Every structure is written in C-alpha cells, then in structure tokens.
Coordinates of C-alpha atoms in Angstrom, one line a residue:
Chain A
X1 CA 4.2 -43.0 34.1
X2 CA 7.4 -43.3 36.2
X3 CA 9.4 -44.7 33.3
X4 CA 9.4 -43.1 29.9
X5 CA 11.3 -44.3 26.9
X6 CA 11.2 -42.6 23.5
X7 CA 13.0 -41.2 20.5
X8 CA 14.6 -37.8 20.8
X9 CA 13.8 -34.6 18.9
X10 CA 16.3 -31.9 19.6
X11 CA 15.9 -28.1 19.7
X12 CA 17.9 -25.1 21.1
X13 CA 17.5 -22.4 23.8
X14 CA 14.6 -20.1 24.3
X15 CA 12.0 -22.1 22.4
X16 CA 9.0 -19.8 23.0
X17 CA 5.3 -20.5 23.0
X18 CA 4.8 -18.6 19.8
X19 CA 6.8 -21.3 17.9
X20 CA 5.4 -24.2 20.0
X21 CA 1.8 -23.2 19.0
X22 CA 1.4 -19.9 17.0
X23 CA -1.3 -17.5 18.3
X24 CA -3.5 -17.9 15.3
X25 CA -4.4 -21.5 16.4
X26 CA -5.7 -20.4 19.8
X27 CA -9.1 -19.8 18.2
X28 CA -10.4 -23.3 19.2
X29 CA -10.4 -25.8 22.0
X30 CA -9.9 -28.7 19.6
X31 CA -6.8 -30.6 20.8
X32 CA -6.3 -32.0 17.3
X33 CA -5.7 -28.5 15.9
X34 CA -3.1 -27.8 18.5
X35 CA -1.4 -31.2 17.8
X36 CA -1.4 -30.6 14.0
X37 CA 0.4 -27.3 14.4
X38 CA 2.8 -28.1 17.3
X39 CA 6.3 -26.6 16.8
X40 CA 5.1 -25.2 13.5
X41 CA 7.0 -21.9 14.0
X42 CA 10.4 -23.6 14.1
X43 CA 9.8 -27.0 12.4
X44 CA 6.7 -27.0 10.1
X45 CA 7.1 -30.8 9.5
X46 CA 7.1 -31.7 13.2
X47 CA 3.5 -32.9 13.5
X48 CA 4.1 -35.3 10.5
X49 CA 7.3 -36.8 11.8
X50 CA 6.7 -37.1 15.5
X51 CA 5.4 -40.4 16.8
X52 CA 3.6 -41.3 19.9
X53 CA 6.0 -41.7 22.8
X54 CA 8.8 -39.5 21.4
X55 CA 10.6 -37.1 23.7
X56 CA 11.6 -33.5 23.1
X57 CA 15.0 -32.4 24.2
X58 CA 15.9 -28.6 24.5
X59 CA 18.2 -26.1 26.0
X60 CA 17.5 -23.3 28.4
X61 CA 14.3 -21.4 29.0
X62 CA 12.0 -23.9 27.2
X63 CA 8.4 -22.5 26.9
X64 CA 9.2 -18.9 27.5
X65 CA 6.7 -16.3 26.4
X66 CA 3.0 -16.4 26.7
X67 CA 0.9 -18.1 29.3
X68 CA -0.9 -20.2 26.7
X69 CA -1.7 -23.7 28.1
X70 CA -2.2 -24.7 24.5
X71 CA 1.6 -25.0 24.2
X72 CA 2.1 -28.1 26.5
X73 CA -1.3 -29.4 25.2
X74 CA 0.0 -29.2 21.6
X75 CA 3.1 -31.2 22.5
X76 CA 1.1 -33.7 24.5
X77 CA -1.5 -34.3 21.9
X78 CA 1.2 -34.5 19.1
X79 CA 2.4 -37.6 21.0
X80 CA 5.3 -36.2 23.1
X81 CA 5.7 -38.2 26.3
X82 CA 8.2 -36.0 28.1
X83 CA 10.1 -32.7 27.6
X84 CA 13.7 -32.7 28.9
X85 CA 15.3 -29.2 29.0
X86 CA 18.2 -27.5 30.8
X87 CA 15.6 -25.1 32.2
X88 CA 12.0 -24.2 31.8
X89 CA 10.1 -20.9 31.8
X90 CA 7.9 -20.9 35.0
X91 CA 4.4 -20.6 33.5
X92 CA 5.1 -23.4 31.0
X93 CA 6.4 -25.7 33.7
X94 CA 3.3 -25.2 35.8
X95 CA 1.0 -25.6 32.8
X96 CA 2.7 -28.8 31.8
X97 CA 2.0 -30.5 35.1
X98 CA -1.6 -29.2 35.0
X99 CA -2.2 -30.7 31.6
X100 CA -0.3 -34.0 32.4
X101 CA 2.8 -33.5 30.3
X102 CA 6.0 -34.7 32.2
X103 CA 8.7 -32.0 32.2
X104 CA 12.2 -32.8 33.5
X105 CA 15.1 -30.4 34.1
X106 CA 18.4 -32.1 33.1
X107 CA 21.5 -31.1 31.2
X108 CA 21.9 -34.2 28.9
X109 CA 23.9 -35.0 25.9
X110 CA 22.3 -36.9 23.0
X111 CA 21.8 -36.9 19.3
X112 CA 18.5 -36.5 17.5
X113 CA 16.9 -39.9 17.1
X114 CA 18.6 -41.4 20.1
X115 CA 16.4 -43.5 22.4
X116 CA 16.2 -41.8 25.7
X117 CA 15.0 -43.3 29.0
X118 CA 13.6 -41.1 31.8
X119 CA 12.7 -42.0 35.4
X120 CA 10.6 -39.3 36.8
X121 CA 10.4 -40.6 40.4
X122 CA 14.1 -41.5 40.9
X123 CA 15.3 -38.4 38.9
X124 CA 17.5 -39.7 36.1
X125 CA 17.8 -39.6 32.3
X126 CA 19.7 -42.2 30.3
X127 CA 20.9 -41.6 26.7
X128 CA 23.5 -43.5 24.6
X129 CA 26.0 -40.9 25.8
X130 CA 25.5 -41.4 29.5
X131 CA 23.2 -41.2 32.5
X132 CA 22.3 -37.8 33.9
X133 CA 20.6 -36.6 37.1
X134 CA 17.4 -34.7 36.8
X135 CA 14.9 -33.1 39.3
X136 CA 13.0 -35.9 40.9
X137 CA 9.2 -35.2 40.7
X138 CA 7.5 -35.4 44.0
X139 CA 4.8 -38.0 44.7
X140 CA 1.8 -35.6 44.6
X141 CA 2.9 -34.2 41.2
X142 CA 3.4 -37.7 39.8
X143 CA -0.2 -38.5 40.9
X144 CA -1.4 -35.5 38.9
X145 CA 0.7 -36.5 35.9
X146 CA -0.5 -40.1 36.1
X147 CA -4.1 -39.1 36.2
X148 CA -3.6 -36.9 33.1
X149 CA -3.5 -33.5 34.6
X150 CA -5.0 -31.4 37.4
X151 CA -8.6 -31.5 36.2
X152 CA -8.6 -35.2 35.5
X153 CA -7.0 -35.7 38.9
X154 CA -9.7 -33.7 40.6
X155 CA -12.4 -35.6 38.9
X156 CA -10.9 -38.9 40.1
X157 CA -10.6 -37.6 43.6
X158 CA -14.3 -36.6 43.6
X159 CA -15.3 -40.0 42.4
X160 CA -13.2 -41.6 45.1
Chain B
X1 CA 14.7 -9.2 58.7
X2 CA 12.9 -6.8 56.5
X3 CA 10.4 -7.8 53.8
X4 CA 10.4 -7.3 50.0
X5 CA 7.1 -6.1 48.4
X6 CA 6.3 -9.7 47.3
X7 CA 6.9 -11.1 50.8
X8 CA 4.6 -8.4 52.4
X9 CA 1.7 -8.9 49.9
X10 CA 1.8 -12.7 49.7
X11 CA 2.1 -12.9 53.6
X12 CA -1.0 -10.8 54.0
X13 CA -2.9 -13.1 51.6
X14 CA -1.6 -16.3 53.2
X15 CA -2.4 -15.2 56.7
X16 CA 1.1 -15.7 58.0
X17 CA 4.6 -14.3 57.7
X18 CA 6.4 -15.6 54.6
X19 CA 9.9 -15.4 53.1
X20 CA 11.3 -16.1 49.7
X21 CA 11.3 -19.8 48.8
X22 CA 8.1 -20.6 50.9
X23 CA 5.3 -22.3 49.0
X24 CA 1.9 -21.1 50.3
X25 CA -1.8 -21.0 49.5
X26 CA -2.9 -17.4 49.2
X27 CA -6.2 -15.7 48.6
X28 CA -6.5 -13.8 45.3
X29 CA -8.3 -10.5 44.9
X30 CA -8.6 -10.2 41.2
X31 CA -8.6 -13.0 38.5
X32 CA -8.6 -12.5 34.8
X33 CA -8.6 -14.4 31.5
X34 CA -8.6 -13.3 27.9
X35 CA -10.1 -14.7 24.7
X36 CA -7.1 -16.8 23.9
X37 CA -6.9 -18.5 27.3
X38 CA -10.4 -18.0 28.7
X39 CA -12.3 -20.6 26.7
X40 CA -10.0 -23.3 27.9
X41 CA -10.4 -22.1 31.5
X42 CA -14.2 -22.2 31.1
X43 CA -14.0 -25.7 29.6
X44 CA -11.9 -26.9 32.6
X45 CA -14.4 -25.6 35.1
X46 CA -17.3 -27.2 33.1
X47 CA -15.4 -30.6 33.3
X48 CA -15.4 -30.6 37.1
X49 CA -18.8 -29.0 37.5
X50 CA -17.4 -25.9 39.2
X51 CA -19.1 -23.2 37.2
X52 CA -18.8 -20.5 39.8
X53 CA -16.7 -17.5 40.8
X54 CA -15.6 -16.8 44.3
X55 CA -15.4 -13.0 43.7
X56 CA -17.6 -12.2 40.6
X57 CA -17.0 -8.4 40.8
X58 CA -13.3 -8.8 40.5
X59 CA -13.2 -11.6 38.0
X60 CA -12.9 -10.3 34.5
X61 CA -13.1 -12.0 31.2
X62 CA -11.6 -9.9 28.4
X63 CA -12.3 -10.1 24.7
X64 CA -9.2 -8.2 23.5
X65 CA -6.8 -10.5 21.6
X66 CA -9.0 -11.0 18.6
X67 CA -11.6 -8.2 18.9
X68 CA -13.7 -7.9 16.8
X69 CA -13.4 -11.5 15.9
X70 CA -11.8 -12.3 12.5
X71 CA -12.9 -16.0 12.4
X72 CA -16.0 -18.0 13.2
X73 CA -14.1 -20.3 15.7
X74 CA -13.0 -17.2 17.6
X75 CA -16.6 -15.8 17.6
X76 CA -17.7 -19.1 19.1
X77 CA -14.9 -18.9 21.7
X78 CA -16.1 -15.4 22.6
X79 CA -19.6 -16.9 23.0
X80 CA -18.3 -19.3 25.6
X81 CA -16.9 -16.4 27.7
X82 CA -20.2 -14.4 27.3
X83 CA -22.2 -17.5 28.5
X84 CA -19.9 -18.1 31.5
X85 CA -20.3 -14.4 32.5
X86 CA -24.1 -14.7 32.3
X87 CA -24.1 -17.9 34.4
X88 CA -21.7 -16.7 37.1
X89 CA -22.2 -12.9 37.2
X90 CA -18.5 -12.2 36.5
X91 CA -17.5 -9.1 34.5
X92 CA -17.2 -9.3 30.8
X93 CA -15.0 -6.8 29.0
X94 CA -16.4 -6.6 25.5
X95 CA -14.9 -5.9 22.0
X96 CA -13.7 -2.3 22.0
X97 CA -13.1 -1.8 25.7
X98 CA -9.4 -2.5 25.5
X99 CA -6.4 -4.6 26.4
X100 CA -6.9 -6.6 29.6
X101 CA -3.7 -5.2 31.3
X102 CA -4.7 -1.6 30.7
X103 CA -8.3 -2.2 31.8
X104 CA -7.1 -4.1 34.9
X105 CA -5.0 -1.1 36.1
X106 CA -7.7 1.4 35.2
X107 CA -10.6 -0.3 37.0
X108 CA -9.9 -3.4 39.0
X109 CA -6.4 -3.7 40.6
X110 CA -5.3 -1.7 43.7
X111 CA -2.1 -1.5 45.7
X112 CA -1.6 -4.6 47.9
X113 CA -3.8 -6.9 45.8
X114 CA -2.9 -10.3 44.4
X115 CA -3.9 -10.6 40.8
X116 CA -3.6 -13.9 38.8
X117 CA -4.3 -13.7 35.1
X118 CA -4.2 -16.2 32.2
X119 CA -1.9 -14.0 30.2
X120 CA 1.9 -13.7 30.7
X121 CA 1.9 -9.8 30.8
X122 CA -0.4 -9.8 33.9
X123 CA 2.8 -8.6 35.6
X124 CA 1.8 -5.1 34.3
X125 CA -0.3 -4.4 37.4
X126 CA 2.9 -4.8 39.5
X127 CA 3.5 -1.1 38.9
X128 CA 0.5 -0.4 41.2
X129 CA 2.3 -2.2 44.0
X130 CA 0.1 -5.3 43.5
X131 CA 1.5 -8.8 43.3
X132 CA 0.3 -9.7 39.8
X133 CA 1.4 -12.7 37.8
X134 CA 0.5 -14.7 34.8
X135 CA -0.5 -18.4 34.9
X136 CA -2.2 -20.9 32.6
X137 CA -5.8 -21.4 32.0
X138 CA -6.3 -24.3 34.5
X139 CA -4.5 -22.4 37.3
X140 CA -6.6 -19.3 36.8
X141 CA -9.8 -21.3 36.4
X142 CA -9.2 -22.8 39.9
X143 CA -8.4 -19.2 41.1
X144 CA -11.7 -17.9 39.7
X145 CA -13.8 -20.7 41.2
X146 CA -12.2 -20.9 44.7
X147 CA -10.6 -17.4 45.1
X148 CA -7.2 -18.8 46.0
X149 CA -4.1 -20.3 44.4
X150 CA -0.7 -21.7 45.4
X151 CA 2.4 -19.6 45.0
X152 CA 6.1 -19.9 45.6
X153 CA 7.3 -16.6 47.2
X154 CA 9.9 -15.3 44.8
X155 CA 13.4 -14.0 45.5
X156 CA 13.7 -10.4 44.3
X157 CA 16.1 -8.6 42.0
X158 CA 16.3 -4.9 42.8
X159 CA 16.6 -2.7 39.7
X160 CA 17.8 0.7 41.1
X161 CA 17.6 3.4 38.5
X162 CA 19.0 7.0 39.0
X163 CA 19.5 10.0 36.8
X164 CA 17.5 11.7 34.1
X165 CA 16.9 10.3 30.6
X166 CA 18.4 12.2 27.7
X167 CA 16.1 13.5 25.0
X168 CA 14.7 10.7 22.9
X169 CA 15.2 8.0 25.6
X170 CA 12.1 6.6 27.4
X171 CA 10.9 4.0 29.9
X172 CA 10.8 1.5 26.9
X173 CA 14.5 2.0 26.2
X174 CA 15.2 1.4 29.9
X175 CA 13.3 -1.8 30.1
X176 CA 14.8 -3.2 26.9
X177 CA 18.2 -2.3 28.2
X178 CA 17.5 -4.1 31.5
X179 CA 16.3 -7.2 29.7
X180 CA 19.4 -7.1 27.5
X181 CA 21.5 -7.1 30.6
X182 CA 19.5 -9.8 32.6
X183 CA 18.8 -12.0 29.6
X184 CA 15.5 -13.7 28.5
X185 CA 15.7 -16.2 31.4
X186 CA 18.0 -14.4 33.8
X187 CA 15.1 -13.6 36.3
X188 CA 13.1 -16.9 35.9
X189 CA 11.0 -17.5 39.1
X190 CA 12.2 -14.1 40.5
X191 CA 10.4 -10.9 41.2
X192 CA 11.8 -7.6 39.9
X193 CA 11.5 -4.4 42.1
X194 CA 12.1 -1.2 40.2
X195 CA 13.2 1.7 42.4
X196 CA 15.4 4.8 42.5
X197 CA 15.0 8.5 41.7
X198 CA 14.2 7.8 38.0
X199 CA 11.4 5.5 38.9
X200 CA 10.0 7.7 41.6
X201 CA 9.8 10.6 39.0
X202 CA 8.0 8.5 36.4
X203 CA 4.3 8.7 35.5
X204 CA 2.2 5.6 36.1
X205 CA 2.1 5.0 32.3
X206 CA 5.9 4.8 32.2
X207 CA 5.9 2.5 35.2
X208 CA 3.4 0.2 33.5
X209 CA 5.8 -0.1 30.5
X210 CA 8.5 -1.4 32.9
X211 CA 6.4 -3.8 34.8
X212 CA 4.7 -5.1 31.6
X213 CA 8.0 -6.5 30.3
X214 CA 9.3 -8.1 33.5
X215 CA 8.2 -11.5 32.1
X216 CA 10.5 -11.0 29.1
X217 CA 13.4 -11.6 31.6
X218 CA 11.5 -14.6 32.9
X219 CA 10.3 -12.8 36.0
X220 CA 7.1 -13.7 37.9
X221 CA 6.2 -10.0 38.4
X222 CA 7.6 -6.5 38.2
X223 CA 6.9 -4.5 41.3
X224 CA 7.0 -0.8 42.0
X225 CA 6.1 0.7 45.4
X226 CA 2.7 2.5 45.7
X227 CA 3.6 6.1 46.3
X228 CA 2.1 9.6 45.8
X229 CA 2.2 9.2 42.1
X230 CA 0.1 6.0 42.4
X231 CA -2.2 7.8 44.7
X232 CA -2.8 10.6 42.3
X233 CA -3.3 8.2 39.4
X234 CA -6.1 6.4 41.3
X235 CA -7.6 9.7 42.5
X236 CA -7.8 10.9 38.9
X237 CA -9.7 7.6 38.0
X238 CA -12.1 8.3 40.9
X239 CA -10.6 5.4 42.9
X240 CA -8.7 7.4 45.5
X241 CA -10.3 5.4 48.3
X242 CA -8.7 2.2 47.0
X243 CA -5.2 3.6 47.6
X244 CA -2.7 2.5 50.2
X245 CA 1.1 2.9 50.5
X246 CA 3.1 -0.3 49.8
X247 CA 6.8 -0.3 50.0
X248 CA 9.7 -2.7 50.7
X249 CA 11.4 -2.5 54.1
X250 CA 14.8 -0.7 54.1
X251 CA 16.5 -3.9 55.2
X252 CA 14.7 -6.3 52.8
X253 CA 16.9 -9.0 51.3
X254 CA 17.6 -8.9 47.6
X255 CA 19.2 -11.7 45.6
X256 CA 20.8 -9.3 43.2
X257 CA 20.9 -5.5 42.8
X258 CA 21.4 -3.8 39.5
X259 CA 22.4 -0.1 39.5
X260 CA 21.6 1.8 36.3
X261 CA 22.4 5.4 35.4
X262 CA 19.5 6.5 33.3
X263 CA 21.4 9.5 32.0
X264 CA 23.9 7.2 30.2
X265 CA 21.2 5.3 28.2
X266 CA 20.6 5.8 24.5
X267 CA 17.6 4.7 22.4
X268 CA 17.7 0.9 21.9
X269 CA 15.9 -1.7 19.9
X270 CA 15.3 -5.5 20.3
X271 CA 16.1 -7.2 17.1
X272 CA 14.6 -10.4 15.8
X273 CA 13.8 -13.0 17.2
X274 CA 14.3 -12.6 21.0
X275 CA 13.6 -9.7 23.3
X276 CA 17.0 -9.8 24.9
X277 CA 18.7 -9.3 21.5
X278 CA 19.0 -5.6 22.4
X279 CA 21.0 -3.4 20.0
X280 CA 21.9 0.3 19.8
X281 CA 20.2 2.2 17.1
X282 CA 23.5 2.8 15.3
X283 CA 23.7 -0.9 14.5
X284 CA 20.3 -1.0 12.8
X285 CA 20.0 2.5 11.3
X286 CA 18.7 2.4 7.8
X287 CA 16.9 -1.0 8.0
X288 CA 13.9 -0.8 5.7
X289 CA 10.5 -1.0 7.5
X290 CA 7.3 -2.2 5.9
X291 CA 4.9 -1.7 8.9
X292 CA 5.0 0.4 12.0
X293 CA 2.7 -0.6 14.9
X294 CA 2.1 1.8 17.8
X295 CA -0.1 0.4 20.6
X296 CA -0.4 -2.6 23.1
X297 CA -0.3 -3.0 26.8
X298 CA 3.3 -2.0 26.7
X299 CA 3.0 1.3 24.9
X300 CA -0.6 2.1 23.8
X301 CA -1.4 4.7 26.5
X302 CA -2.2 8.4 26.2
X303 CA 1.4 9.6 26.6
X304 CA 2.6 7.1 24.0
X305 CA 0.1 8.4 21.5
X306 CA 1.1 11.9 22.4
X307 CA 4.7 11.2 21.6
X308 CA 3.7 9.5 18.3
X309 CA 1.5 12.5 17.4
X310 CA 4.2 15.0 18.2
X311 CA 6.7 13.2 15.9
X312 CA 4.1 12.8 13.1
X313 CA 2.3 16.2 13.3
X314 CA 2.2 17.8 9.9
X315 CA 4.1 14.9 8.3
X316 CA 3.1 11.9 6.2
X317 CA 4.0 8.3 6.6
X318 CA 6.5 7.0 4.1
X319 CA 4.7 5.8 1.0
X320 CA 6.2 2.3 1.3
X321 CA 5.4 2.0 5.1
X322 CA 2.0 1.5 6.6
X323 CA 1.2 2.8 10.1
X324 CA -1.2 1.0 12.5
X325 CA -2.2 2.6 15.7
X326 CA -4.2 0.9 18.5
X327 CA -5.2 2.7 21.7
X328 CA -4.8 0.4 24.7
X329 CA -8.3 1.1 26.0
X330 CA -11.5 3.0 25.3
X331 CA -10.6 5.6 27.9
X332 CA -7.2 6.2 26.2
X333 CA -9.0 6.4 22.8
X334 CA -11.4 9.0 24.0
X335 CA -8.7 11.1 25.7
X336 CA -6.5 10.9 22.6
X337 CA -9.4 12.1 20.5
X338 CA -10.1 15.0 22.8
X339 CA -6.5 16.0 22.7
X340 CA -6.4 15.8 18.9
X341 CA -3.8 13.0 18.7
X342 CA -6.0 10.7 16.8
X343 CA -6.7 13.4 14.2
X344 CA -3.0 14.1 13.8
X345 CA -2.2 10.4 13.4
X346 CA -4.9 9.7 10.9
X347 CA -3.9 12.8 8.9
X348 CA -0.3 11.4 8.9
X349 CA -1.7 8.2 7.3
X350 CA -2.3 6.0 10.3
X351 CA -4.9 3.2 10.3
X352 CA -6.5 3.4 13.8
X353 CA -7.8 0.1 15.2
X354 CA -10.4 -0.5 17.9
X355 CA -8.9 -0.6 21.4
X356 CA -7.4 -4.1 22.1
X357 CA -4.3 -6.1 21.3
X358 CA -4.2 -5.1 17.6
X359 CA -1.7 -7.1 15.5
X360 CA 0.6 -7.9 18.4
X361 CA -0.6 -11.5 18.7
X362 CA -0.7 -12.3 15.0
X363 CA -4.4 -13.1 14.6
X364 CA -5.6 -10.0 12.8
X365 CA -5.3 -6.3 12.0
X366 CA -1.8 -6.4 10.4
X367 CA -0.3 -9.8 9.8
X368 CA 3.1 -9.5 8.2
X369 CA 3.9 -10.8 4.7
X370 CA 6.9 -13.0 3.9
X371 CA 10.3 -11.2 4.5
X372 CA 8.5 -8.1 5.8
X373 CA 9.8 -6.0 8.6
X374 CA 7.8 -4.4 11.4
X375 CA 8.9 -2.0 14.1
X376 CA 6.5 -2.2 17.0
X377 CA 6.0 -0.8 20.4
X378 CA 4.8 -4.2 21.8
X379 CA 6.7 -6.4 24.2
X380 CA 7.5 -9.5 22.1
X381 CA 9.4 -10.1 18.8
X382 CA 9.4 -13.9 18.7
X383 CA 9.5 -15.7 15.3
X384 CA 5.9 -15.8 14.0
X385 CA 4.6 -13.5 16.7
X386 CA 2.8 -11.3 14.2
X387 CA 1.3 -14.3 12.3
X388 CA 4.2 -15.2 10.0
X389 CA 7.5 -17.0 10.9
X390 CA 9.0 -15.6 7.7
X391 CA 8.9 -12.0 9.0
X392 CA 11.0 -9.8 11.3
X393 CA 9.9 -7.8 14.3
X394 CA 11.9 -5.0 16.0
X395 CA 10.8 -3.6 19.3
X396 CA 11.2 0.1 20.2
X397 CA 9.8 3.1 22.0
X398 CA 6.8 5.0 20.4
X399 CA 9.2 7.8 19.4
X400 CA 11.6 5.4 17.5
X401 CA 8.6 3.7 15.9
X402 CA 7.0 7.0 14.8
X403 CA 10.3 8.2 13.3
X404 CA 10.4 5.0 11.2
X405 CA 6.9 5.7 9.9
X406 CA 8.2 9.0 8.4
X407 CA 11.4 7.8 6.8
X408 CA 10.4 4.2 6.0
X409 CA 13.5 2.9 7.8
X410 CA 15.0 2.6 11.3
X411 CA 15.8 6.1 12.3
X412 CA 17.1 7.9 15.4
X413 CA 14.1 9.6 17.0
X414 CA 16.3 12.5 18.1
X415 CA 16.5 13.5 14.4
X416 CA 12.8 14.1 14.2
X417 CA 11.8 15.1 17.8
X418 CA 11.1 18.8 18.1

C-alpha cells in the first residue's frame, strides 16, 4: 500500500462527520450501508460516482465532529484509497489508521478528476500541477494500514 | 518546570514524568461507549476473541443516542450492547437513564481520572479535573479490554476568564465566543484549561457546558481544576470520598493564553453550518424559528431547565413554533419535576422527551423538515445534524432558545427575562 494512484474528488474545509456519514445510518454495522451513504450530507451522488481506488482531496480540519469510526469506514468501503487534506481532526485521523484508510497531510493543488499519486512511506504527493511533500507514515502504522486496520493487524500477529 | 493539568494526570497514569509532545501508554480509569459507537466496539472485540473488560465497574455502555429505539436495526444494536454487558459484567445504562456525559459526571468520573469514550463530547468530564477525551470505537474497545491506551500528551491553551456576566449572558455564550475566536480547528490536538475568577465562581453545571464544547475548537479535552466547588458537587452526589484537588502548577507552560473579560460579552449564537460561525444576536434578530430544542449534554441540566422555565412561566409557545425539552438525565428529570420546572414547561406547550440525546443526533424525536429552522441548546449545528441537510440549526443558551419559543423568532433573551 506504499504507492497509491487514483482519481481525485475535491471538497473544502471543515468537512464534518455528519456529512461524511449522517447519524441516522449509524443504526447498523453493515459496511455496505455506510458505503452507500458516504458523503451524502454534502454530495448525495457521491456513492454512485466514486470508483474503487479514487482519492479524496480536502482542505483544513477534515473529519471534524463526532468520534464515529463509521466515517472513515464509509469512505473506505465506498472505494476511497486515500484521503489527502491540509489537516485532519484528531479523532478522525486516529480512526482512519485503525480501520485501514490511509490519510495524508499535504497542501496540494489539483483539479477534480486529476490522477494523483501518493507515496505513503517516502511522504510525497504528485498531481498534474506539481509534487508536494506530505507527512511520511512511520513503518509501524504502515503495517497496520497494509493489514487493513488495527483489529486485522492484531489477528495476523496472533496467528504469527 | 511546572506541569499543566494534562501533564500531571497523564504522568500519574503512565507511571513516569511526562511533558507535552510525549507519546505514552497510560492506564485508563473509566471507559465508555454509546449506542452509535458501541456496537462497532463490541464487534471489534468479538473479532479478536477479547470479550472482556479490565475494569467492569467503570466500563459503561450507554443507550442514549436513540433511546427508546426508533428502528429495528437500532433495537438489534442495543441488543448487542446488552449481551456484551451480561457476558463481561460491565455497566449498562438503559433507555431513560440519560446522556452518557451527564451520567459519567454524576456517577463514574472523579478528579484525576483518565476517561476515554467513544463519543467526541467525552471532554465534558474535563470540568471535574479529569483527563477525558473522545476516541473511535476500536480505540475504546481496546481500552475496555486491556484497561490502557496510548496518548500524545497535548500542549495546552489557557483560557483565562475574569469579570461578571451581564444579565442574559451565560456559560454557553462564553464558550461559543471562545470557539468563534479560536476557530473550529484552532485547538486541534491541544488541551484547553479554563481558569480565572469567572470560572472559579461558576457552578459545576456551567463548567460542564464549557468543557463539553472544547472539541468544537478541535481540542482533545477541556480541563478545569478540581476545587471546592467540585468537592461540594461530589459531596451532594454522595461521592465526597472520591474528591481530590487537581490544579496546574503556577509555572506550567502554556502554548497560548487567551484573556477574556466576561463583563464585555453579549448573548451570541452559532449560525449554520459550523460552530465557529458565531454571530451577535443583533445580526440574526427576527429570524423565523420552527423548532426550539432545550436539552443535551451541553445544556440539559437542572439550571438550564430552571432558566427555560423562568422565561416560559405563564407564557405559551408561539403557535408556529414547537418546543422540545429533554432532561439530560433521570436525576435531572426528577429534580426538575420536584421544582415544578417540568410542569411549567409542559403548560407552556413543551413536548418533554425521555432523558437522553433527544433530537440532537438526528435519529429521532424532532427531525427537521426541508428549509426548517431550529434553535437548539446543543453543541453542534453541522449540515444535516438534526436529520436533514436541507435545514438550519442555530446554537444558543437556554435563555435565548426559550425566548424564541415565545416569539417564534430569534429574540434577545434580555427582553423576556424577569
């Protein structure tokens, strides 16, 4: 999972968890429900147009608001391979690693639909407009991401 | 070098001296989940065969966000929590007992504790001088099972408040003002410490309102020193033996200090759709209101209902405006009945809901219609928060909300306060 390449969907600042997955869908633990309603609060067509491997690009404070882990789960199961934002809210950042959704802090320029390349380990993001530095993700977090999240990582460790 | 409250508490729980920026493994005293985040936590523990709790008596599963259940899926999710409680011996807080954050301060959290909860407003307990912070389901699941977690010791912003509020200005106006100043992400990863004469003179209920909203500036927690007011609060709950003084050292290091003169504040409102979109009442006066909601972990306590009742006594809600009132806990509900507040509010036209989160989370008990406007005493006004992205939520103090219930529009509470 060190290298990610995908088409960009762009959103603004302060994208909160109530728009990423509205509270009324928290009634279940069915990942498909979360995926079907991802970003519904701001972009009702999102789940229809997103394709597996796409990346989400946003401004400051992405994922602010509630502690619901269903927010990164919704994006992951909708097919998003990575979220690139200028900054993240702290609970969302931690939840994303725990569920196996790569999150990268970088101040990039791109247009919606651009193909974007991300190197998690080396810490850079490439768009048609340039190459940008990002926070390099340390080895132990990459292991968690590669295993698909903290619980899957733990299961693998126990098996080993 | 002196220590902040966060550094002191986390250090005690990590078994070594710590400073801002350190990442440590710390023991946790209290863990909590609610019905929106708990089922996922239980599922995670099932997956790794770790169906256990390190501290069952201080592990609490709350059924509060959708209580009573409005949907069969939620009823089944509640069932998962009940089963987990039976298997592990942890505490279950049932339908009708109240919002997790209110129940946690009433019965479970004490000064000096570390609390992690799968709900972002877990920071509420910071007002007791406890390091309390919200995390996701998986993090809290591990905390429940193993009794520890990893934490980054936060830098601290000191919010120093002096002076007396004018009539019609409350703790809610202060915290909305502070969030307007700091911004929705201005304190991300930081702790807030509220201090100064104004804070020292506040009741615990007012202090909970401040700490509750720390996360709306991005903060990890909102701390207030445990002092004689805290001591008296716990004594009145029959928990006096759990009290201890907690305070920052005089020479503790703060990343930023904000000095606020409380006497200069006016009533304010957060306008849609972000909490830091704080405006003076003058800018919004006259906005038509379809629904008024008084309640939640922010402002659903006894003094909040007292203010609402004093504004609404002998009056009627506006015929075009509905009024929903949700006491934050069973204890608040009983005391509000004994004092006659519930009677006054019902006579004024309020629909009183069972203790819990009420309509704040948008799953039941007051979902807004298209283009409708709600003024609420809750902590969040995000788009779609109350179940409909085509509606508008304004946040205010209970006095400002109650005033709108009478006039049917945003109104200066000083016009109706006796």
